[in-house]
Coordinates of C-alpha atoms and ligand atoms in Angstrom, one line a residue:
M734 CA 53.5 -20.5 -16.4
A735 CA 53.6 -23.6 -18.2
K736 CA 50.1 -25.8 -19.2
M737 CA 48.9 -28.1 -17.4
W738 CA 47.1 -28.9 -21.3
Q739 CA 50.8 -28.6 -23.0
G740 CA 51.5 -32.3 -23.6
R741 CA 49.1 -31.9 -26.8
F742 CA 50.7 -29.0 -28.2
K743 CA 53.1 -28.3 -30.4
K744 CA 53.8 -25.0 -29.5
E745 CA 53.1 -22.5 -26.5
L746 CA 49.8 -20.3 -26.9
D747 CA 50.1 -17.0 -28.1
S748 CA 50.8 -14.5 -25.3
K749 CA 48.1 -12.6 -26.1
V750 CA 45.8 -15.4 -26.8
N751 CA 47.0 -16.5 -23.4
D752 CA 46.3 -12.8 -21.7
F753 CA 42.1 -13.2 -23.8
N754 CA 41.3 -16.5 -22.6
S755 CA 42.3 -16.2 -19.4
S756 CA 40.1 -15.1 -16.3
I757 CA 42.8 -15.5 -13.2
S758 CA 42.2 -11.4 -13.3
F759 CA 38.4 -11.8 -11.6
D760 CA 38.3 -15.2 -10.7
S761 CA 41.1 -15.9 -8.2
R762 CA 38.7 -14.2 -5.9
M763 CA 37.3 -17.5 -5.4
Y764 CA 41.1 -18.7 -4.2
K765 CA 39.1 -19.9 -0.6
D766 CA 36.4 -21.8 -2.8
D767 CA 38.6 -23.4 -4.9
I768 CA 40.7 -24.8 -2.4
I769 CA 38.4 -26.7 0.2
G770 CA 36.8 -27.5 -2.9
S771 CA 39.9 -29.4 -4.0
I772 CA 40.6 -30.3 0.4
V773 CA 36.9 -32.4 0.4
H774 CA 37.4 -33.9 -3.7
V775 CA 41.3 -34.8 -2.5
N776 CA 40.0 -36.0 1.4
M777 CA 37.2 -38.6 -1.2
L778 CA 39.8 -39.5 -3.1
G779 CA 41.4 -40.7 -0.3
K780 CA 38.9 -42.3 1.2
Q781 CA 37.9 -44.3 -1.4
G782 CA 41.7 -46.0 -2.3
I783 CA 41.7 -43.6 -5.2
I784 CA 44.9 -42.1 -4.8
P785 CA 47.1 -43.2 -1.7
L786 CA 46.0 -42.2 2.0
K787 CA 48.8 -40.7 2.5
D788 CA 48.7 -38.7 -0.4
S789 CA 46.0 -37.3 0.2
K790 CA 46.4 -36.1 3.3
A791 CA 49.7 -34.3 2.5
I792 CA 47.5 -33.0 -0.3
A793 CA 45.0 -31.0 2.0
K794 CA 48.0 -30.2 4.0
E795 CA 49.9 -28.4 1.7
L796 CA 47.0 -26.9 0.3
T797 CA 46.0 -25.7 3.9
R798 CA 49.6 -23.7 4.2
I799 CA 48.4 -22.4 0.0
L800 CA 45.5 -20.8 1.6
D801 CA 47.4 -19.1 5.1
D802 CA 50.0 -17.8 2.4
I803 CA 47.6 -16.3 -0.4
E804 CA 45.7 -14.7 2.6
S805 CA 49.1 -13.4 4.5
G806 CA 50.4 -12.4 1.1
K807 CA 52.6 -14.5 1.2
V808 CA 51.2 -15.7 -2.6
Q809 CA 50.7 -13.4 -4.8
F810 CA 47.9 -14.6 -8.5
A811 CA 50.6 -14.8 -11.5
P812 CA 49.1 -13.0 -13.6
D813 CA 49.4 -14.6 -16.7
A814 CA 48.0 -17.7 -15.5
E815 CA 44.5 -19.1 -17.2
D816 CA 42.5 -19.1 -13.5
I817 CA 42.3 -19.7 -10.0
H818 CA 41.6 -23.2 -11.1
M819 CA 45.0 -24.0 -12.6
F820 CA 46.9 -21.0 -10.8
I821 CA 46.5 -23.2 -7.4
E822 CA 47.1 -26.8 -9.2
A823 CA 50.6 -25.4 -10.3
E824 CA 51.4 -24.3 -6.7
L825 CA 50.6 -27.2 -5.1
T826 CA 52.5 -29.5 -7.7
E827 CA 55.1 -26.8 -7.3
R828 CA 55.4 -27.5 -3.5
L829 CA 54.6 -31.3 -3.8
G830 CA 56.2 -32.1 -7.2
D831 CA 54.6 -35.8 -7.5
V832 CA 52.4 -36.2 -5.2
G833 CA 50.2 -32.9 -6.0
K834 CA 49.9 -33.9 -10.0
R835 CA 47.2 -36.5 -8.2
L836 CA 45.3 -33.8 -6.8
H837 CA 43.1 -33.6 -10.3
T838 CA 42.1 -37.5 -10.8
A839 CA 38.6 -37.5 -11.2
R840 CA 37.2 -34.0 -11.7
S841 CA 37.5 -31.6 -14.5
R842 CA 38.1 -28.0 -14.0
N843 CA 34.0 -27.6 -15.6
D844 CA 32.8 -28.9 -12.6
Q845 CA 35.8 -27.8 -10.3
V846 CA 34.7 -24.5 -11.7
A847 CA 31.0 -24.9 -10.9
V848 CA 31.2 -25.8 -7.2
D849 CA 33.7 -22.9 -6.8
L850 CA 31.1 -20.3 -8.2
R851 CA 28.2 -21.8 -6.4
M852 CA 30.5 -22.2 -2.8
Y853 CA 31.4 -18.1 -3.7
L854 CA 28.0 -17.1 -4.1
K855 CA 26.3 -18.8 -1.3
G856 CA 28.6 -16.9 0.3
E857 CA 27.6 -13.7 -1.3
I858 CA 23.8 -14.3 -0.7
D859 CA 24.4 -14.8 3.1
T860 CA 25.8 -11.0 3.0
I861 CA 23.5 -9.5 0.8
I862 CA 20.5 -10.7 2.9
G863 CA 22.5 -10.1 6.4
L864 CA 22.3 -6.6 4.4
I865 CA 19.3 -6.0 3.2
K866 CA 18.3 -7.1 7.3
K867 CA 19.8 -3.2 8.2
L868 CA 18.0 -1.5 5.7
I869 CA 15.2 -2.7 6.7
A870 CA 15.7 -3.0 10.5
V871 CA 16.6 1.1 9.4
L872 CA 13.0 2.0 7.7
V873 CA 11.5 0.2 10.5
E874 CA 12.8 2.7 13.2
K875 CA 12.3 5.2 10.8
A876 CA 8.6 4.2 10.6
E877 CA 8.2 4.1 14.1
E878 CA 9.5 7.3 14.8
N879 CA 7.1 8.3 11.9
L880 CA 3.6 6.8 12.9
H881 CA 1.2 10.3 12.7
T882 CA 3.8 11.6 10.0
V883 CA 1.1 13.0 8.1
M884 CA 2.1 13.1 4.4
P885 CA 0.8 13.2 1.1
G886 CA 0.4 10.1 -0.7
Y887 CA 0.9 10.4 -4.6
T888 CA -0.4 8.6 -7.6
H889 CA 0.7 10.1 -11.3
L890 CA 3.3 12.0 -9.0
Q891 CA -0.1 14.4 -8.2
R892 CA -1.0 14.5 -4.4
A893 CA -3.5 12.2 -4.2
Q894 CA -4.7 11.0 -0.5
P895 CA -3.3 11.6 2.8
I896 CA -0.9 9.1 4.5
T897 CA 1.7 8.6 7.1
F898 CA 5.5 9.2 6.4
A899 CA 5.4 5.7 7.7
H900 CA 3.0 3.6 6.0
H901 CA 5.2 4.9 2.9
L902 CA 8.9 3.4 4.5
M903 CA 7.1 0.5 5.1
A904 CA 5.6 -0.5 2.0
Y905 CA 9.6 -0.5 1.1
V906 CA 10.2 -3.2 4.0
E907 CA 7.4 -5.2 2.0
M908 CA 9.6 -4.2 -1.5
F909 CA 12.8 -5.3 0.7
K910 CA 10.9 -8.2 2.4
R911 CA 10.4 -10.4 -0.4
D912 CA 13.5 -9.2 -2.0
M913 CA 14.8 -11.2 0.9
V914 CA 12.3 -14.4 0.1
R915 CA 14.7 -13.9 -3.5
F916 CA 17.5 -14.4 -2.5
F917 CA 16.8 -17.4 0.0
N918 CA 15.5 -19.2 -2.7
C919 CA 17.9 -18.7 -4.9
F920 CA 20.5 -20.0 -2.2
S921 CA 18.4 -23.4 -2.1
L922 CA 17.7 -24.0 -5.2
M923 CA 21.6 -23.3 -6.2
N924 CA 22.4 -25.8 -2.7
E925 CA 23.0 -28.9 -5.1
C926 CA 26.5 -29.6 -5.8
P927 CA 27.9 -30.7 -9.2
L928 CA 31.3 -31.4 -8.1
G929 CA 32.2 -35.5 -9.5
S930 CA 29.7 -34.1 -13.0
G931 CA 33.6 -34.7 -14.5
A932 CA 34.3 -32.7 -17.9
L933 CA 30.2 -33.5 -18.8
A934 CA 29.8 -37.3 -18.1
T935 CA 31.3 -38.2 -14.5
T936 CA 34.2 -40.4 -14.3
T937 CA 35.2 -44.1 -13.8
Y938 CA 36.6 -43.3 -11.0
P939 CA 33.9 -44.7 -7.8
I940 CA 34.1 -41.2 -6.3
D941 CA 31.8 -40.8 -3.5
R942 CA 29.3 -37.9 -4.6
D943 CA 27.4 -38.0 -1.3
Y944 CA 30.6 -36.9 0.8
T945 CA 31.9 -34.6 -0.9
A946 CA 28.1 -32.7 -1.7
E947 CA 27.7 -33.2 2.2
Y948 CA 30.9 -31.9 2.8
L949 CA 30.8 -28.7 0.9
G950 CA 27.9 -27.8 2.6
F951 CA 25.3 -28.7 -0.1
D952 CA 22.1 -30.3 0.1
N953 CA 22.5 -33.0 -2.8
A954 CA 24.9 -34.2 -5.9
M955 CA 23.0 -32.5 -8.9
L956 CA 21.2 -35.6 -10.0
N957 CA 23.1 -34.8 -14.0
S958 CA 26.0 -34.4 -14.7
L959 CA 25.7 -32.6 -18.2
D960 CA 23.6 -30.5 -16.3
G961 CA 26.0 -29.8 -13.0
V962 CA 28.5 -28.7 -15.6
S963 CA 25.9 -26.7 -18.1
D964 CA 23.8 -24.7 -15.4
R965 CA 24.3 -21.3 -14.9
D966 CA 20.2 -21.4 -13.5
Y967 CA 22.1 -19.6 -10.2
C968 CA 24.3 -17.0 -11.5
M969 CA 21.2 -15.4 -13.3
E970 CA 19.1 -16.0 -10.6
L971 CA 21.1 -14.0 -8.4
A972 CA 21.8 -11.5 -10.8
N973 CA 17.9 -10.9 -11.3
A974 CA 17.8 -11.1 -8.2
I975 CA 19.9 -8.5 -7.4
A976 CA 18.7 -6.2 -10.5
I977 CA 14.8 -6.2 -8.8
C978 CA 16.2 -5.3 -5.5
M979 CA 18.1 -2.6 -6.5
V980 CA 15.1 -1.4 -9.0
H981 CA 13.6 -1.4 -4.7
M982 CA 16.7 1.1 -3.5
S983 CA 16.8 3.2 -7.4
R984 CA 12.9 4.1 -6.3
L985 CA 13.9 5.3 -2.6
S986 CA 16.5 7.0 -3.9
E987 CA 14.4 8.6 -6.5
E988 CA 12.1 9.6 -3.8
V989 CA 14.7 10.8 -1.6
V990 CA 16.4 13.0 -4.5
L991 CA 12.4 14.4 -4.5
W992 CA 12.6 14.0 -0.8
C993 CA 15.2 16.7 -0.2
S994 CA 14.6 19.3 -3.3
W995 CA 13.7 22.8 -2.0
E996 CA 10.3 21.7 -4.1
F997 CA 9.8 19.4 -1.7
K998 CA 12.1 19.8 1.9
F999 CA 10.2 16.7 3.5
I1000 CA 13.3 15.5 4.0
E1001 CA 17.4 16.9 4.5
L1002 CA 20.8 13.9 4.6
D1003 CA 23.3 13.9 6.8
D1004 CA 26.0 16.4 5.9
A1005 CA 27.9 12.9 5.7
Y1006 CA 25.8 11.4 3.3
S1007 CA 25.3 14.2 0.7
T1008 CA 28.3 16.1 -1.4
G1009 CA 28.5 19.4 -3.0
S1010 CA 29.1 20.9 -6.0
S1011 CA 32.3 22.5 -6.7
I1012 CA 30.6 26.3 -8.3
M1013 CA 27.6 26.1 -6.4
P1014 CA 28.3 27.0 -2.7
Q1015 CA 24.5 27.2 -1.7
K1016 CA 24.5 23.1 -2.8
K1017 CA 23.7 20.0 -0.9
N1018 CA 23.5 17.3 -3.3
P1019 CA 22.0 13.7 -2.6
D1020 CA 24.8 12.0 -4.9
I1021 CA 24.6 8.4 -3.1
C1022 CA 20.5 8.3 -4.4
E1023 CA 21.9 9.0 -8.0
L1024 CA 24.6 7.1 -7.6
I1025 CA 22.0 3.6 -7.1
R1026 CA 20.1 5.3 -9.4
G1027 CA 22.3 5.1 -11.8
K1028 CA 24.1 1.1 -10.5
T1029 CA 20.8 -0.1 -11.0
G1030 CA 21.1 0.3 -15.1
R1031 CA 24.3 -1.6 -15.0
T1032 CA 22.7 -4.8 -13.0
I1033 CA 19.9 -4.6 -15.2
G1034 CA 22.8 -5.4 -17.9
N1035 CA 24.6 -8.1 -15.9
L1036 CA 21.3 -10.1 -16.1
T1037 CA 21.1 -9.0 -19.3
T1038 CA 24.5 -10.4 -20.4
L1039 CA 24.0 -13.9 -18.6
L1040 CA 21.0 -14.6 -20.1
S1041 CA 22.1 -13.8 -23.9
M1042 CA 25.2 -15.7 -22.6
M1043 CA 23.6 -18.4 -21.9
K1044 CA 20.6 -18.8 -24.9
S1045 CA 22.1 -20.9 -27.7
L1046 CA 24.6 -22.2 -25.6
P1047 CA 24.4 -26.8 -26.7
L1048 CA 25.2 -29.0 -23.9
A1049 CA 27.4 -29.5 -22.0
Y1050 CA 30.7 -26.4 -20.9
N1051 CA 31.4 -24.0 -23.2
K1052 CA 34.0 -20.9 -22.2
D1053 CA 31.3 -18.6 -23.0
M1054 CA 30.5 -18.8 -19.4
Q1055 CA 32.8 -17.9 -18.5
E1056 CA 31.8 -14.5 -19.2
D1057 CA 29.1 -15.8 -16.0
K1058 CA 31.5 -14.8 -13.5
E1059 CA 32.6 -10.6 -14.2
A1060 CA 29.2 -9.6 -14.5
I1061 CA 27.7 -11.9 -11.3
F1062 CA 30.8 -10.9 -9.6
D1063 CA 30.1 -6.8 -10.5
S1064 CA 26.5 -6.9 -9.7
V1065 CA 27.6 -8.8 -6.5
D1066 CA 30.0 -5.1 -5.8
T1067 CA 27.3 -3.2 -6.6
I1068 CA 24.5 -4.5 -4.2
K1069 CA 26.4 -5.0 -1.0
L1070 CA 27.8 -1.2 -1.6
C1071 CA 24.2 -0.3 -2.3
L1072 CA 22.6 -1.5 0.4
S1073 CA 25.7 -0.9 3.1
T1074 CA 25.7 3.0 1.6
L1075 CA 22.2 3.7 1.2
A1076 CA 21.3 1.8 5.2
P1077 CA 23.4 4.3 7.5
M1078 CA 22.0 7.8 5.0
L1079 CA 18.7 6.8 5.3
D1080 CA 19.6 6.3 9.5
T1081 CA 20.7 9.7 10.1
M1082 CA 18.5 11.5 7.5
K1083 CA 16.6 13.9 9.2
V1084 CA 12.6 14.4 8.9
N1085 CA 10.8 17.4 8.6
K1086 CA 7.2 16.5 9.6
D1087 CA 5.8 19.8 9.5
K1088 CA 6.9 19.9 5.6
M1089 CA 4.8 17.1 4.9
L1090 CA 2.5 18.2 6.9
E1091 CA 2.4 21.4 4.6
A1092 CA 1.9 19.8 1.3
G1093 CA -0.6 17.6 3.4
K1094 CA -2.7 20.5 3.8
R1095 CA -2.4 21.9 -0.1
G1096 CA -3.5 19.4 -3.2
F1097 CA -7.0 18.5 -1.5
I1098 CA -5.1 14.9 -0.5
N1099 CA -8.9 15.3 1.8
A1100 CA -11.2 15.0 -2.0
T1101 CA -12.0 11.3 -1.6
D1102 CA -13.0 11.6 2.3
C1103 CA -15.4 14.7 1.3
A1104 CA -17.1 12.6 -1.3
D1105 CA -16.8 9.5 1.4
Y1106 CA -18.3 12.2 4.2
L1107 CA -21.5 12.3 1.2
V1108 CA -22.2 9.0 0.3
K1109 CA -22.0 7.5 4.1
K1110 CA -24.7 10.1 4.8
G1111 CA -27.1 7.8 1.7
M1112 CA -25.6 9.5 -1.5
P1113 CA -24.4 7.8 -4.3
F1114 CA -21.0 8.0 -4.8
R1115 CA -20.3 9.2 -8.3
D1116 CA -23.1 12.0 -7.4
A1117 CA -20.8 13.1 -4.8
Y1118 CA -17.6 13.0 -6.5
K1119 CA -19.2 15.5 -8.6
I1120 CA -20.4 17.9 -6.5
T1121 CA -16.8 17.4 -4.4
G1122 CA -15.2 18.2 -7.6
T1123 CA -17.7 21.6 -7.3
L1124 CA -16.5 21.8 -4.2
V1125 CA -12.5 21.7 -5.6
A1126 CA -12.5 24.1 -8.4
L1127 CA -14.4 27.1 -6.4
C1128 CA -11.1 26.4 -4.2
I1129 CA -9.3 27.1 -6.3
D1130 CA -10.7 29.9 -7.6
K1131 CA -10.8 31.6 -4.0
D1132 CA -7.9 30.3 -3.3
T1133 CA -8.4 28.5 -0.5
V1134 CA -8.9 24.1 0.4
L1135 CA -11.6 22.6 1.5
D1136 CA -11.0 22.8 5.6
S1137 CA -11.1 27.0 5.4
L1138 CA -14.4 26.5 2.7
P1139 CA -17.0 28.2 4.8
I1140 CA -19.8 25.8 5.3
E1141 CA -22.7 28.1 3.4
E1142 CA -20.4 26.9 0.7
Y1143 CA -21.1 23.3 1.5
K1144 CA -24.6 23.5 1.4
K1145 CA -24.9 25.3 -1.1
L1146 CA -24.2 22.1 -3.0
S1147 CA -26.1 19.6 -0.7
P1148 CA -28.0 20.1 2.4
L1149 CA -26.4 16.8 4.0
F1150 CA -23.3 18.9 4.6
D1151 CA -23.1 19.8 8.0
S1152 CA -20.3 21.5 10.3
D1153 CA -19.0 18.0 10.9
V1154 CA -17.7 18.1 7.8
Y1155 CA -14.3 19.7 8.9
E1156 CA -14.2 16.6 11.4
A1157 CA -14.6 14.5 9.0
I1158 CA -12.2 15.9 6.4
S1159 CA -9.4 16.5 9.0
L1160 CA -5.8 14.4 7.9
K1161 CA -6.5 12.9 10.9
T1162 CA -9.6 11.5 10.5
C1163 CA -8.8 10.4 6.9
V1164 CA -5.4 9.1 7.9
E1165 CA -6.5 6.8 10.8
G1166 CA -10.2 6.0 9.4
R1167 CA -8.3 3.9 7.1
N1168 CA -7.5 1.2 8.6
A1169 CA -8.1 -1.7 6.7
V1170 CA -5.6 -3.6 6.3
G1171 CA -2.5 -2.2 4.7
G1172 CA -3.8 1.0 5.0
P1173 CA -1.8 4.0 6.5
A1174 CA -3.4 4.2 10.2
P1175 CA -1.3 4.2 12.7
E1176 CA -2.8 1.8 14.6
R1177 CA -1.9 -0.7 11.1
V1178 CA 1.1 0.3 10.7
K1179 CA 2.2 -0.1 14.2
Q1180 CA 0.8 -4.4 13.8
H1181 CA 2.7 -4.7 9.7
I1182 CA 5.9 -2.9 12.1
Q1183 CA 6.0 -6.0 14.9
K1184 CA 5.0 -8.6 12.8
I1185 CA 8.0 -7.7 10.2
K1186 CA 10.0 -7.1 14.4
D1187 CA 8.9 -10.6 14.9
T1188 CA 9.5 -12.6 12.1
V1189 CA 12.5 -10.7 9.9
L1190 CA 13.9 -8.5 12.4
K1191 CA 14.0 -11.4 14.9
E1192 CA 16.0 -14.2 13.1
E1193 CA 18.1 -11.1 13.1
N1194 CA 18.4 -10.4 16.6
E1195 CA 18.9 -14.1 17.6
K1196 CA 21.9 -14.2 15.0
D1197 CA 23.7 -11.4 16.3
Ligands
LIG410 N1 38.0 -20.7 -16.5 C1 37.0 -21.2 -17.0 C2 35.6 -20.8 -16.4 O1 35.5 -19.8 -16.1 C3 37.0 -22.6 -16.2 C4 36.6 -24.1 -16.6 C5 37.4 -24.0 -17.7 N2 37.6 -25.3 -18.7 C6 37.3 -25.5 -20.1 N3 37.1 -26.4 -20.4 N4 38.5 -25.2 -20.9 O2 34.6 -21.1 -17.1

């Protein structure tokens, strides 16, 4: 393919260098944004009298045809084209001749690529937010079904205090809710239009940047052209939001891996969302979770790639920045894949409430409540703590639990103990008693769920 910039050069570009330089293999996915960007640009050129109105109309019309032809498969991307921007302009010129050559007036690929990428990523952010909402909806539904499903809460992966499965799931809802806010913020920060920045210093043509910003769906035109072409904060920010959300998914995946092990058996994954072993006939593996956990690594890597790529770049555009796309596209593809697999996997999992309760009954997760029982009868917490510790050690010796230890044993350690201690340390009491804001008491969690339904999920229903 002939180069648009060939005038200054006496030799053809070395073919290996052409491949090295080319980005069409990964930036062709922005074809639609590129064409829409060009249509609005050329409409502006016509409106401003920068090129003849009839030419701008002809160009806009042909660009629409090119879009249709790409989408119907009639036009295929040339693998040796330098990038998607050059490819579409070349296709236009081939079709319209001299008229097509007017498109690139008052524009550079530097502002073109910046506007295309912002438009493309804005669309992807919308998709990601939609997928997170779906995941939250699944988690909320599961939480509703498990408001009273007692399980041990853990610290250091040691059984710690009683919670419910609903409370545990709603913790993730909060994380994903924050992720949504991060994506919204990222969207609004990137919602400024770099088109018109030109190569770096705008242009001497009387362009109308407010017009192009508005018609391309941006809040405003960027206020500094050097920044317009050299800013990639939106890539770093999006990669960051994606990496954090992936970390959340990875932590949940890790828990699911644990929960469906024979050691826990808290849940069972649906056959459609697990895999078998090639050799061990008994195996049912949580591959999806492991892949999400594994893929989180590459999204963290992509963020590092972008930060390192940008950290020493002088203003304004540098070709290094072409490296932004593979990194951010990979993060976008990865998170979309993970979100859309995780949600149905969780939706179809079976919760073994009995196993969770059984685990809750062993491990002395009501020990804090036993100490609190004494505190509520007037004993200082530290003394109550020590007595309860002694009771726990006694239970371990006798291979029993606090709930089954005879009252005489309790009384030996403190006269404050009475038979109402059993009620006080029952898991039901322990969970229901934790009804402070944020606590596992079913009433509290129910309120939390309602709040999520009225806010995060409400918008979803309205959109549908
Ligand atoms: N393919 C390039 C990129 O992705 C487009 C911008 C090229 N600009 C230039 N001056 N070479 O960054």
